[in-house]
Short mmCIF file of C-alpha atoms in Angstrom, two decimals:
data_model
loop_
_atom_site.label_atom_id
_atom_site.label_comp_id
_atom_site.label_asym_id
_atom_site.label_seq_id
_atom_site.Cartn_x
_atom_site.Cartn_y
_atom_site.Cartn_z
CA MET A 1137 183.31 129.27 105.98
CA ASP A 1138 185.79 130.70 105.70
CA GLU A 1139 184.59 134.02 103.60
CA PRO A 1140 187.96 136.11 103.57
CA ASP A 1141 190.08 133.56 101.36
CA THR A 1142 187.25 132.53 99.07
CA ALA A 1143 186.84 135.94 98.04
CA ALA A 1144 191.38 135.56 97.63
CA ILE A 1145 190.70 133.58 94.78
CA LEU A 1146 187.40 134.68 93.29
CA PRO A 1147 187.21 137.87 89.93
CA ASP A 1148 186.35 141.04 91.59
CA ASP A 1149 183.59 140.84 90.17
CA GLU A 1150 181.78 137.58 91.79
CA VAL A 1151 182.78 138.47 94.75
CA SER A 1152 180.44 141.26 95.19
CA THR A 1153 178.24 139.25 93.40
CA SER A 1154 178.85 136.16 95.91
CA GLY A 1155 178.07 138.62 98.84
CA SER A 1156 175.18 139.94 97.87
CA ALA A 1157 173.62 137.15 95.69
CA GLY A 1158 171.48 135.24 98.35
CA GLN A 1159 172.45 131.04 100.70
CA LYS A 1160 171.57 129.77 97.06
CA GLU A 1161 173.73 130.99 94.79
CA GLU A 1162 176.94 130.99 97.47
CA ALA A 1163 176.24 127.17 96.97
CA ASP A 1164 177.16 127.27 94.05
CA VAL A 1165 180.72 128.29 94.96
CA PRO A 1166 183.42 126.13 96.66
CA THR A 1167 184.41 127.85 100.06
CA THR A 1168 188.75 126.93 99.54
CA ARG A 1169 191.03 128.80 100.95
CA SER A 1170 193.44 130.87 98.60
CA VAL A 1171 197.48 129.81 98.98
CA ARG A 1172 199.24 132.41 97.20
CA PRO A 1173 202.15 132.16 94.04
CA PRO A 1174 205.72 134.16 94.71
CA PHE A 1175 203.70 136.77 92.48
CA THR A 1176 199.97 138.34 91.48
CA CYS A 1177 199.65 138.48 88.21
CA PRO A 1178 197.62 142.40 87.60
CA LEU A 1179 195.33 141.16 84.88
CA PRO A 1180 191.99 140.49 85.51
CA VAL A 1181 193.28 136.87 84.66
CA SER A 1182 193.73 132.79 85.52
CA VAL A 1183 194.70 129.75 84.29
CA GLU A 1184 193.87 131.41 80.73
CA PRO A 1185 197.08 132.24 80.04
CA VAL A 1186 198.71 128.77 81.19
CA LEU A 1187 196.96 127.17 78.25
CA PHE A 1188 197.17 129.60 75.86
CA LEU A 1189 201.21 128.78 76.31
CA SER A 1190 200.15 125.24 76.58
CA MET A 1191 197.97 124.30 73.38
CA PHE A 1192 200.29 127.29 71.79
CA SER A 1193 203.21 125.25 72.14
CA LEU A 1194 200.89 121.58 71.80
CA ALA A 1195 199.57 124.00 68.01
CA LEU A 1196 203.12 124.24 67.22
CA GLN A 1197 204.56 121.00 67.13
CA ALA A 1198 201.31 118.70 65.56
CA PRO A 1199 201.67 119.63 62.39
CA LEU A 1200 206.13 119.89 62.27
CA SER A 1201 205.87 116.44 63.64
CA THR A 1202 203.61 115.20 61.42
CA GLN A 1203 205.00 116.99 58.28
CA TYR A 1204 208.76 116.77 59.94
CA LEU A 1205 207.58 112.42 59.46
CA TRP A 1206 206.31 112.63 56.56
CA ASP A 1207 209.80 114.10 55.46
CA ARG A 1208 211.86 111.47 57.52
CA ILE A 1209 210.25 108.87 55.61
CA SER A 1210 210.40 110.00 51.86
CA GLU A 1211 214.56 110.06 53.08
CA ASP A 1212 214.16 106.66 53.67
CA LEU A 1213 212.22 105.58 50.49
CA GLY A 1214 213.71 107.80 47.52
CA TYR A 1215 210.44 109.79 47.58
CA ASN A 1216 210.41 113.26 45.98
CA GLY A 1217 207.27 114.30 47.52
CA SER A 1218 204.88 117.03 46.16
CA LYS A 1219 207.75 117.74 44.12
CA GLY A 1220 206.94 114.82 41.80
CA SER A 1221 204.36 114.82 38.78
CA GLY A 1222 201.92 112.94 40.54
CA CYS A 1223 201.48 115.10 42.61
CA SER A 1224 201.36 118.42 40.81
CA ASN A 1225 198.79 116.80 37.82
CA GLY A 1226 195.50 114.49 38.99
CA SER A 1227 195.73 112.82 35.91
CA VAL A 1228 198.76 111.25 36.38
CA PRO A 1229 198.28 107.62 37.88
CA PRO A 1230 199.01 107.96 42.29
CA ASP A 1231 202.81 107.20 42.69
CA PRO A 1232 202.85 104.35 44.88
CA LEU A 1233 205.88 105.52 47.39
CA GLN A 1234 203.43 108.15 47.23
CA LYS A 1235 200.78 105.55 49.83
CA GLU A 1236 203.26 103.69 50.89
CA VAL A 1237 204.76 107.17 52.42
CA GLU A 1238 201.39 108.33 54.01
CA THR A 1239 200.75 104.60 55.39
CA LEU A 1240 203.68 105.00 56.86
CA THR A 1241 203.74 108.16 58.44
CA ALA A 1242 200.31 107.94 59.16
CA HIS A 1243 201.11 104.46 61.31
CA TRP A 1244 203.85 106.26 62.98
CA ASN A 1245 201.81 108.70 64.19
CA LEU A 1246 199.12 106.23 65.73
CA TYR A 1247 202.22 104.77 66.86
CA ILE A 1248 202.81 107.56 68.92
CA SER A 1249 199.75 108.88 69.71
CA LEU A 1250 198.79 105.60 71.44
CA GLY A 1251 202.14 105.07 73.83
CA GLY A 1252 202.07 108.27 74.63
CA PHE A 1253 197.79 108.23 75.63
CA SER A 1254 198.08 104.77 76.37
CA VAL A 1255 200.86 105.67 79.56
CA GLY A 1256 198.32 108.71 80.27
CA LEU A 1257 195.04 107.29 80.51
CA LEU A 1258 196.93 105.74 83.66
CA VAL A 1259 198.18 108.78 85.09
CA VAL A 1260 195.74 112.12 84.43
CA PRO A 1261 192.83 110.76 86.31
CA LEU A 1262 195.58 109.94 89.14
CA LEU A 1263 197.34 113.14 88.31
CA GLY A 1264 193.35 115.17 88.28
CA SER A 1265 192.11 113.54 91.17
CA TRP A 1266 195.11 114.61 92.89
CA SER A 1267 194.90 117.58 92.66
CA ASP A 1268 191.22 117.72 94.70
CA LEU A 1269 193.10 117.34 98.00
CA ALA A 1270 196.77 118.15 96.49
CA GLY A 1271 195.75 121.90 94.92
CA ARG A 1272 195.74 122.60 90.67
CA ARG A 1273 198.41 124.43 90.11
CA PRO A 1274 201.20 120.95 90.93
CA VAL A 1275 198.54 119.81 87.44
CA LEU A 1276 199.13 123.24 85.90
CA ILE A 1277 203.30 122.16 86.59
CA LEU A 1278 204.52 119.44 86.10
CA PRO A 1279 202.25 118.43 82.77
CA ASN A 1280 203.98 121.27 81.35
CA LEU A 1281 207.72 120.35 82.67
CA GLY A 1282 206.71 117.04 80.30
CA LEU A 1283 205.93 118.16 77.33
CA ALA A 1284 208.96 120.54 77.97
CA LEU A 1285 211.38 117.38 78.05
CA GLN A 1286 209.89 115.90 74.39
CA ALA A 1287 210.71 118.75 72.78
CA VAL A 1288 213.66 118.27 74.49
CA VAL A 1289 213.58 115.29 72.40
CA TYR A 1290 212.21 115.40 70.05
CA LEU A 1291 216.02 118.16 69.31
CA VAL A 1292 217.96 115.82 69.38
CA VAL A 1293 215.61 113.72 67.14
CA MET A 1294 216.11 116.46 64.21
CA TYR A 1295 219.76 117.37 65.16
CA LEU A 1296 221.20 113.79 66.06
CA LYS A 1297 219.13 112.73 63.30
CA LEU A 1298 217.91 109.62 64.89
CA PRO A 1299 215.65 107.42 63.82
CA VAL A 1300 212.03 108.65 63.96
CA ILE A 1301 210.89 105.69 66.90
CA TYR A 1302 212.90 107.98 69.59
CA PHE A 1303 209.44 110.24 68.96
CA LEU A 1304 207.52 107.47 70.82
CA VAL A 1305 210.38 107.93 74.06
CA GLY A 1306 209.78 111.34 73.75
CA ARG A 1307 205.82 110.62 73.65
CA LEU A 1308 205.93 108.40 76.98
CA LEU A 1309 207.50 110.12 78.60
CA SER A 1310 204.99 113.71 78.40
CA GLY A 1311 202.11 111.34 79.06
CA LEU A 1312 204.47 109.89 82.35
CA SER A 1313 203.67 113.53 83.67
CA GLY A 1314 200.44 113.73 82.48
CA ASP A 1315 200.65 115.98 79.07
CA PHE A 1316 198.76 117.94 77.86
CA ASN A 1317 195.00 116.59 79.06
CA ALA A 1318 196.60 116.74 82.33
CA ILE A 1319 196.63 120.30 82.01
CA LEU A 1320 193.14 120.03 80.22
CA ALA A 1321 191.90 118.95 82.97
CA GLY A 1322 194.15 121.38 85.33
CA CYS A 1323 192.58 124.24 83.63
CA PHE A 1324 189.32 123.57 83.51
CA SER A 1325 188.96 122.11 87.06
CA TYR A 1326 189.72 125.56 88.37
CA VAL A 1327 187.03 127.01 86.42
CA ALA A 1328 184.56 125.11 87.91
CA ASP A 1329 186.15 125.96 91.57
CA THR A 1330 186.00 129.84 90.67
CA SER A 1331 182.88 129.98 88.56
CA ASP A 1332 179.10 129.63 89.19
CA ARG A 1333 176.14 127.54 88.03
CA ARG A 1334 175.52 130.43 85.59
CA SER A 1335 178.39 131.60 83.57
CA ARG A 1336 180.24 128.19 83.78
CA THR A 1337 179.82 127.33 80.55
CA PHE A 1338 180.35 130.69 79.33
CA ARG A 1339 183.55 130.71 81.66
CA VAL A 1340 184.59 127.33 79.41
CA ALA A 1341 184.30 128.34 76.42
CA VAL A 1342 186.71 130.89 77.16
CA LEU A 1343 188.99 128.39 78.19
CA GLU A 1344 188.54 126.79 75.05
CA ALA A 1345 188.42 130.03 73.12
CA CYS A 1346 192.41 130.64 74.78
CA LEU A 1347 192.52 126.94 73.47
CA GLY A 1348 191.42 127.77 69.30
CA LEU A 1349 192.89 131.83 69.25
CA SER A 1350 196.64 130.05 70.28
CA GLY A 1351 196.09 127.38 67.78
CA MET A 1352 195.94 129.75 65.17
CA LEU A 1353 198.70 132.24 66.14
CA ALA A 1354 201.06 128.40 66.57
CA SER A 1355 199.21 127.25 62.59
CA VAL A 1356 199.92 130.55 60.73
CA ILE A 1357 203.80 130.82 62.48
CA GLY A 1358 204.47 127.19 62.23
CA GLY A 1359 203.45 127.13 58.83
CA GLN A 1360 205.83 130.08 57.57
CA TRP A 1361 208.79 129.67 60.12
CA ARG A 1362 208.84 126.48 59.30
CA ARG A 1363 209.86 127.03 54.85
CA ALA A 1364 211.15 129.49 55.80
CA GLN A 1365 213.95 127.68 58.52
CA GLY A 1366 213.27 124.08 58.72
CA TYR A 1367 212.47 121.98 61.44
CA ILE A 1368 214.74 122.65 64.83
CA ASN A 1369 214.40 127.08 65.49
CA PRO A 1370 210.73 126.55 66.05
CA PHE A 1371 210.63 123.56 68.43
CA TRP A 1372 212.85 125.25 70.02
CA LEU A 1373 209.83 128.05 70.86
CA VAL A 1374 208.23 124.90 71.40
CA LEU A 1375 210.96 124.14 74.66
CA ALA A 1376 210.31 127.64 75.51
CA THR A 1377 206.58 128.02 75.43
CA ASN A 1378 206.62 125.04 78.16
CA LEU A 1379 208.75 126.14 80.52
CA ALA A 1380 206.76 129.73 79.88
CA SER A 1381 203.68 128.34 80.78
CA ALA A 1382 205.26 125.92 84.09
CA LEU A 1383 206.88 129.07 85.03
CA TYR A 1384 203.58 131.54 84.88
CA ALA A 1385 201.31 128.70 86.73
CA TYR A 1386 204.15 128.90 89.39
CA LEU A 1387 204.47 132.64 89.57
CA PHE A 1388 201.06 134.27 88.94
CA VAL A 1389 197.71 131.36 90.22
CA ARG A 1390 197.08 131.59 93.41
CA GLU A 1391 195.57 127.48 94.79
CA SER A 1392 192.39 127.37 94.30
CA VAL A 1393 191.66 124.95 96.58
CA PHE A 1394 192.69 124.27 100.15
CA PRO A 1395 195.73 122.13 99.23
CA ASP A 1396 196.68 118.74 102.36
CA PRO A 1397 200.63 118.62 101.85
CA SER A 1398 199.82 115.26 103.42
CA VAL A 1399 198.10 113.74 100.25
CA PRO A 1400 200.08 110.59 99.18
CA LEU A 1401 200.33 110.39 95.01
CA PHE A 1402 200.19 107.30 93.91
CA SER A 1403 197.46 106.20 96.01
CA SER A 1404 193.46 104.12 94.60
CA ARG A 1405 191.73 105.59 96.60
CA HIS A 1406 191.84 109.09 93.16
CA TYR A 1407 191.10 105.72 91.73
CA LYS A 1408 188.02 105.22 93.98
CA ALA A 1409 186.86 108.40 93.91
CA VAL A 1410 186.23 108.46 90.35
CA TRP A 1411 184.53 105.10 90.13
CA HIS A 1412 182.47 105.65 93.11
CA LEU A 1413 181.47 108.85 91.56
CA PHE A 1414 179.69 107.51 88.10
CA SER A 1415 178.65 104.25 89.87
CA THR A 1416 176.62 106.24 92.18
CA GLY A 1417 176.36 109.71 89.90
CA GLY A 1418 177.15 112.24 91.83
CA SER A 1419 176.45 112.87 95.59
CA SER A 1420 173.51 116.06 94.12
CA SER A 1421 171.88 113.31 91.37
CA GLU A 1422 168.00 112.89 91.78
CA GLY A 1423 166.91 110.23 89.79
CA SER A 1424 168.41 110.37 86.62
CA GLY A 1425 171.04 111.67 87.62
CA ARG A 1426 173.67 109.30 86.70
CA CYS A 1427 171.88 108.27 83.42
CA LYS A 1428 172.99 111.44 82.42
CA LEU A 1429 175.99 111.60 83.36
CA TRP A 1430 177.16 108.25 81.96
CA LEU A 1431 174.86 109.90 78.24
CA TYR A 1432 176.79 113.48 78.21
CA MET A 1433 179.85 111.36 79.08
CA LEU A 1434 179.18 109.49 76.29
CA CYS A 1435 178.06 112.29 73.66
CA PHE A 1436 181.25 114.23 74.85
CA PHE A 1437 183.64 111.15 74.29
CA LEU A 1438 182.02 110.58 71.15
CA VAL A 1439 182.24 114.51 69.72
CA VAL A 1440 186.09 114.92 71.39
CA THR A 1441 187.17 111.05 69.16
CA VAL A 1442 186.05 113.18 66.00
CA HIS A 1443 187.74 116.08 66.54
CA PHE A 1444 190.61 114.44 67.65
CA GLY A 1445 190.92 111.61 65.44
CA SER A 1446 190.37 113.86 62.05
CA ARG A 1447 192.65 115.93 63.40
CA GLU A 1448 195.45 114.63 62.91
CA LEU A 1449 194.68 113.31 59.15
CA TYR A 1450 193.83 116.78 58.07
CA VAL A 1451 197.86 117.55 57.18
CA LEU A 1452 198.42 114.37 55.62
CA TYR A 1453 195.37 115.13 53.44
CA GLU A 1454 196.04 118.35 52.46
CA LEU A 1455 199.72 117.16 51.39
CA SER A 1456 199.03 114.20 48.69
CA SER A 1457 197.31 114.77 45.55
CA PRO A 1458 195.34 115.83 44.78
CA LEU A 1459 195.33 119.62 47.33
CA CYS A 1460 199.21 119.02 47.14
CA TRP A 1461 199.76 121.96 49.55
CA GLY A 1462 202.69 123.20 51.15
CA PRO A 1463 203.61 124.99 54.69
CA ALA A 1464 202.09 127.59 54.63
CA LEU A 1465 198.90 126.13 52.78
CA ILE A 1466 198.60 123.51 55.44
CA GLY A 1467 199.31 126.65 58.77
CA TYR A 1468 196.29 128.89 56.46
CA GLY A 1469 194.02 125.59 56.89
CA SER A 1470 195.05 124.80 60.78
CA ALA A 1471 194.38 128.13 61.82
CA ALA A 1472 191.45 128.39 60.10
CA GLN A 1473 190.39 125.33 61.50
CA HIS A 1474 191.11 127.05 66.15
CA LEU A 1475 189.37 130.14 65.03
CA ALA A 1476 186.42 128.84 64.63
CA TYR A 1477 186.90 128.25 68.48
CA LEU A 1478 186.73 132.45 68.17
CA THR A 1479 183.42 132.26 65.93
CA SER A 1480 182.09 129.10 68.20
CA LEU A 1481 182.63 131.34 71.66
CA LEU A 1482 180.88 134.46 69.49
CA GLY A 1483 177.91 131.63 68.98
CA LEU A 1484 177.43 130.37 71.86
CA LYS A 1485 177.05 134.00 73.51
CA ILE A 1486 174.57 134.65 70.98
CA MET A 1487 172.93 131.73 70.76
CA GLN A 1488 172.04 131.09 75.21
CA ARG A 1489 170.61 134.90 75.14
CA CYS A 1490 167.74 133.05 72.62
CA LEU A 1491 168.06 129.11 73.10
CA ALA A 1492 168.83 126.56 76.31
CA ASP A 1493 172.52 125.08 76.40
CA SER A 1494 171.34 122.20 74.62
CA TRP A 1495 170.60 123.68 71.13
CA VAL A 1496 173.36 125.12 71.02
CA ALA A 1497 174.83 122.03 71.36
CA LEU A 1498 172.65 121.30 68.76
CA VAL A 1499 173.82 123.71 66.26
CA GLY A 1500 176.43 123.80 66.85
CA LEU A 1501 177.39 119.88 65.54
CA ALA A 1502 175.34 120.35 62.37
CA SER A 1503 177.83 123.24 61.45
CA ASN A 1504 181.28 119.82 62.24
CA VAL A 1505 178.74 117.73 60.16
CA THR A 1506 178.55 119.93 57.14
CA GLY A 1507 182.22 120.45 57.98
CA LEU A 1508 183.07 116.79 57.83
CA VAL A 1509 181.07 116.31 54.70
CA VAL A 1510 182.83 119.45 52.22
CA PHE A 1511 186.32 118.11 53.64
CA SER A 1512 185.19 114.87 52.13
CA VAL A 1513 184.92 115.39 49.26
CA ALA A 1514 188.25 117.99 48.61
CA ASP A 1515 189.44 118.06 45.37
CA THR A 1516 190.86 122.14 46.16
CA THR A 1517 191.48 124.44 48.17
CA GLN A 1518 188.62 126.71 47.18
CA LEU A 1519 186.12 123.23 48.93
CA MET A 1520 188.95 122.18 51.71
CA PHE A 1521 188.12 126.06 52.19
CA THR A 1522 184.71 126.43 52.73
CA GLY A 1523 184.58 122.78 54.43
CA TYR A 1524 186.74 125.40 57.19
CA GLY A 1525 183.83 128.07 57.22
CA LEU A 1526 180.91 126.08 57.77
CA CYS A 1527 183.21 124.46 60.57
CA PHE A 1528 182.90 128.27 62.45
CA LEU A 1529 180.75 126.48 65.19
CA PHE A 1530 181.71 123.38 65.21
CA MET A 1531 183.12 124.27 69.16
CA ALA A 1532 180.14 125.12 70.36
CA ALA A 1533 179.41 121.32 72.20
CA THR A 1534 181.55 121.09 73.76
CA PRO A 1535 181.67 123.54 75.86
CA VAL A 1536 178.12 123.04 76.61
CA LEU A 1537 178.40 119.07 77.75
CA ARG A 1538 181.43 120.11 80.10
CA SER A 1539 178.74 123.19 82.28
CA LYS A 1540 176.45 120.05 81.44
CA LEU A 1541 178.60 117.06 82.97
CA SER A 1542 179.80 119.60 85.92
CA LYS A 1543 176.29 120.71 87.61
CA LEU A 1544 175.17 117.31 87.53
CA VAL A 1545 177.82 117.13 90.92
CA ASP A 1546 178.60 119.13 94.27
CA PRO A 1547 181.03 121.67 93.64
CA SER A 1548 183.09 119.16 96.83
CA GLU A 1549 183.25 116.59 93.89
CA GLN A 1550 184.12 118.40 90.34
CA GLY A 1551 188.06 117.21 91.10
CA ALA A 1552 186.63 113.77 90.64
CA LEU A 1553 183.99 114.20 87.64
CA PHE A 1554 187.38 116.47 86.06
CA ALA A 1555 189.23 113.91 86.36
CA SER A 1556 187.11 111.67 84.74
CA VAL A 1557 187.21 113.64 82.15
CA ALA A 1558 190.33 114.07 81.66
CA CYS A 1559 190.22 110.39 81.88
CA VAL A 1560 188.27 110.45 78.71
CA GLU A 1561 189.25 112.74 76.69
CA SER A 1562 192.76 111.21 77.20
CA LEU A 1563 190.60 107.58 76.00
CA CYS A 1564 189.00 109.57 73.50
CA PHE A 1565 193.11 110.37 71.40
CA LEU A 1566 193.78 106.93 71.99
CA VAL A 1567 190.86 105.50 70.23
CA GLY A 1568 190.27 108.92 68.37
CA SER A 1569 194.04 107.27 66.67
CA GLY A 1570 193.86 104.10 66.43
CA LEU A 1571 190.54 104.47 64.45
CA PHE A 1572 191.34 106.99 61.46
CA ASN A 1573 194.72 106.94 61.44
CA SER A 1574 193.92 102.62 60.78
CA LEU A 1575 190.39 103.66 58.75
CA TYR A 1576 192.56 106.45 56.39
CA PRO A 1577 195.56 104.27 54.95
CA ALA A 1578 192.28 101.37 54.15
CA THR A 1579 190.63 102.80 52.34
CA LEU A 1580 192.86 105.57 50.53
CA HIS A 1581 191.69 102.98 47.48
CA PHE A 1582 188.31 103.53 47.56
CA MET A 1583 187.11 107.44 48.46
CA LYS A 1584 191.01 108.97 49.99
CA GLY A 1585 187.61 110.98 51.88
CA PHE A 1586 185.47 108.61 53.61
CA PRO A 1587 186.95 109.27 57.08
CA PHE A 1588 185.61 112.37 57.49
CA LEU A 1589 182.60 110.79 55.83
CA PHE A 1590 182.27 108.58 59.10
CA ALA A 1591 183.38 111.11 61.71
CA ALA A 1592 180.66 113.13 60.21
CA PHE A 1593 177.94 110.25 60.82
CA ILE A 1594 178.58 109.56 64.31
CA LEU A 1595 178.10 113.17 65.54
CA PHE A 1596 174.34 112.07 64.36
CA ILE A 1597 175.14 110.28 68.62
CA PRO A 1598 175.53 112.96 70.82
CA ALA A 1599 173.16 114.84 68.33
CA GLY A 1600 169.86 112.58 69.16
CA ILE A 1601 171.09 111.97 72.39
CA ILE A 1602 171.61 116.02 73.49
CA GLY A 1603 167.93 116.02 71.45
CA THR A 1604 166.40 113.45 73.09
CA LEU A 1605 167.42 114.62 76.73
CA GLN A 1606 166.82 118.24 75.98
CA CYS A 1607 162.93 117.65 75.24
CA LEU A 1608 162.27 115.25 77.96
CA ASP A 1609 163.79 117.65 80.17
CA GLN A 1610 161.15 120.90 78.70
CA ARG A 1611 158.64 118.13 79.33
CA ARG A 1612 159.27 117.33 82.77
CA GLY A 1613 159.16 121.70 83.08
CA HIS A 1614 155.80 121.72 81.89
CA ARG A 1615 154.19 119.00 84.15
CA ASP A 1616 156.04 120.39 86.99
CA PRO A 1617 156.28 124.34 87.08
CA THR A 1618 157.96 124.56 90.14
CA ALA A 1619 160.82 121.98 88.96
CA SER A 1620 164.57 124.14 88.78
#
């Protein structure tokens, strides 16, 4: 073992622990070497600022791009949006043009998402598995540069009033660099490299809380800024934030694995590593390990598909009748949604004192289901914000699932695992965008909030799987008290 290099990548509290914890604790933290960046960050953080800045950029541009599509399509069709009486007065029959604008906006969201995420579905597992050998830092830098290039394309479209199909070009360029999912894969792999089994769930939850905090700030800023100055200036901040994230990763983030510069990026071995993981269940899996890996990955797929699929509909749902929200309210709503990342982190920390991780995940799913049911019938601003309030623990499930997946495999397999998770997450974007953006216009005529109700029903599947696996584990533990 190369103890000095291993300690160089760990936080100070984990360094002191690893020296006295014993053989079992040391096996939980992979032996790696540190590649020093040009500068040392004085704060006790590692990849958290990278994820914070990248998520800030994504959360700032996502609702703005949807609103831009709405405004451009409304302008092309001659619809005056929420200024019309059909939006301000619920007794007036819906404007046929409004329904056409909603449908076209949902479809363009679908096309843009399908284009970007379908490319990312091939690139993300390649980059994630490659980072296990070549290092994490390139996977933190390259996708941010791709997202910056996407922002440049969006700015050109807005300055020159080009057709909205050019948004698709920007998404494809971002997808070719790995998109935001590659950044997620790199950050979560980094945390798995530098944490032990006991602290991993909370460390993962801290990363997800960074997602929420940055998303909340971006949502509030984006709504107010768009109302005051339009779309172009906020997208300049999107560009600057992505460049700042890439620069921070280059200057301050230490490498968490020993990089092999001779490893080629374009190689089938990276895909084979992912396939081997799921065909064998991981080196540390015993008996039902492969089954658990597949079941937890299915739960993760369903939960994240619901998160991303329903999230894309919130802005459309709030823009149109009967809510007719403006940019400020849309920003507050998005901020309330992202605030749940922080409340979920606090709730997870508290519940872990008396509940197993699986029960924490079930509480989070119950919070999500109740919020979605309220969204499905929300026809006033107060009811919509009630739904956001009920979702205050909805992000407690995903860090538990990531941690459980990580604990099923050896430390040497973390890169392949999180490449798989990144691949599934890309598929979640793809399926969620396709399903919910298609379902929303198809169900407008009988129940506008039906997609949210449908999402709530889907969440009962992972809840049943997680609860069943936990009960089986507890029964097995009662039979064999020495089982870990």
